[in-house]
Amino acid sequence: MDLLGLTFPQLMGVFGLFGAMTVGLYILKLRRRVVAVPFSLLWQRVLRDKEATSLFSQLKRLLSLLLQLALLFMLALALGDPRPKALFSKGRHIVLLIDASASMQATDVTPNALTSGARAKEHPDRLGVALDEAEKIIRSLGPSDRLLVAQMDAVVTPLGPMSDDKKALERSLLSVTASDSRADFPRALRFAIDTLRGDSDGEVVVVSDGNLGEARDSSGEVKLGELKLSFVPIGKTGRNVSITEFSVRRYPLDKNRYEVMFEVTNAGDRDEDLELTLLGDGKIVDLTRLKLRQGERLPRFYPNLSGASRTLEAKLTLANGEHDDLAVDDHAYALLPERHRLKVEVVSDGNTYLEAALLLDEYLDVVERTPVEYAQGKGKDEKVDAIIFDRVTPLEPPRTHALY
């Protein structure tokens, strides 16, 4: 406890002055007046009774004096305004970064790892446990501490201002949701550094499963300086296989066929036998069995597939039918480029070889015009994807793709 008002010597002076006055008044009150009364045997009995209770009366008077002095001491102490040091000392400024990347949806947390928090029981994944740990940190704040909660995924999202209101900070945790992207750890650290700039006692607390990578970006290594960095680990290393790359494109000359490239990664701690299923428009077009060693990345390329017109999906499962700890990265989607006919305008006096070459492509819609018709503006309002000028040069270049 420290005093914000009068100092201790001043308080003792005030208490001594008013205490002396109180004792003086108390002594004056005890002086008895001399009263003449007629003598009687009755008064002798009264005096005897009074002598029997004199000791009790003296104790009552002493207790009354002590009570008055105690009240006076408390009044004097109030002038000193005593308060705990934590109420007026400089508190901590904390940026709490909660990892909300895709890996936080993993369910490798066992019942023993779940805390008594409601979030972890309702959502038994890493993020549920992380939110309960964040709530513990908020409740442990001192009276002068201030904290800012931020969600960390592909971007950094502050969920409120720097505050010492524990109830408001706990409510901000309700808006944290897991995303399907990776966490940009360097960006999150730079955000924390900017938030705590100029505060030598600042602290950064990261609640994460540790799948963050190095604190380095295109600007170089992120340096915290005097800031303190704390890490609250969530989850454990378990079984996780994932589709880390997936893309598809059509062949230019045969849009019914396409090629697929994907990459499968085994981030778990054991070798895995896998099944990869490709579905085109919801129907199976390919099924492949794979074997990946611990930590292995396996790229695959399918050069010639057909059977899908709009969508392509890839599903990865363990060969024994079990599920890994993170299901969100076992399913990937791709949208095939739309198959539409290109409208081509040919400006020519007649070229059989050119016309034959264009008509061989079933995805081209060819419109023929003579140079005179083109100069007169015939069909200028029609939208075309390209114009081919055969042995003719327009006065002004067209506003679309052109081949001369």
PDB file of C-alpha atoms in Angstrom, residues 29 196 317 364 384:
ATOM      1  CA  LYS A  29     -15.494  15.008  30.980  1.00  0.00           C
ATOM      2  CA  LEU A 196       3.279  -1.182 -28.946  1.00  0.00           C
ATOM      3  CA  THR A 317      -8.514 -39.986 -47.438  1.00  0.00           C
ATOM      4  CA  LEU A 364     -14.765 -20.490 -83.476  1.00  0.00           C
ATOM      5  CA  VAL A 384     -16.375  -9.877 -81.626  1.00  0.00           C
TER       6      VAL A 384
END
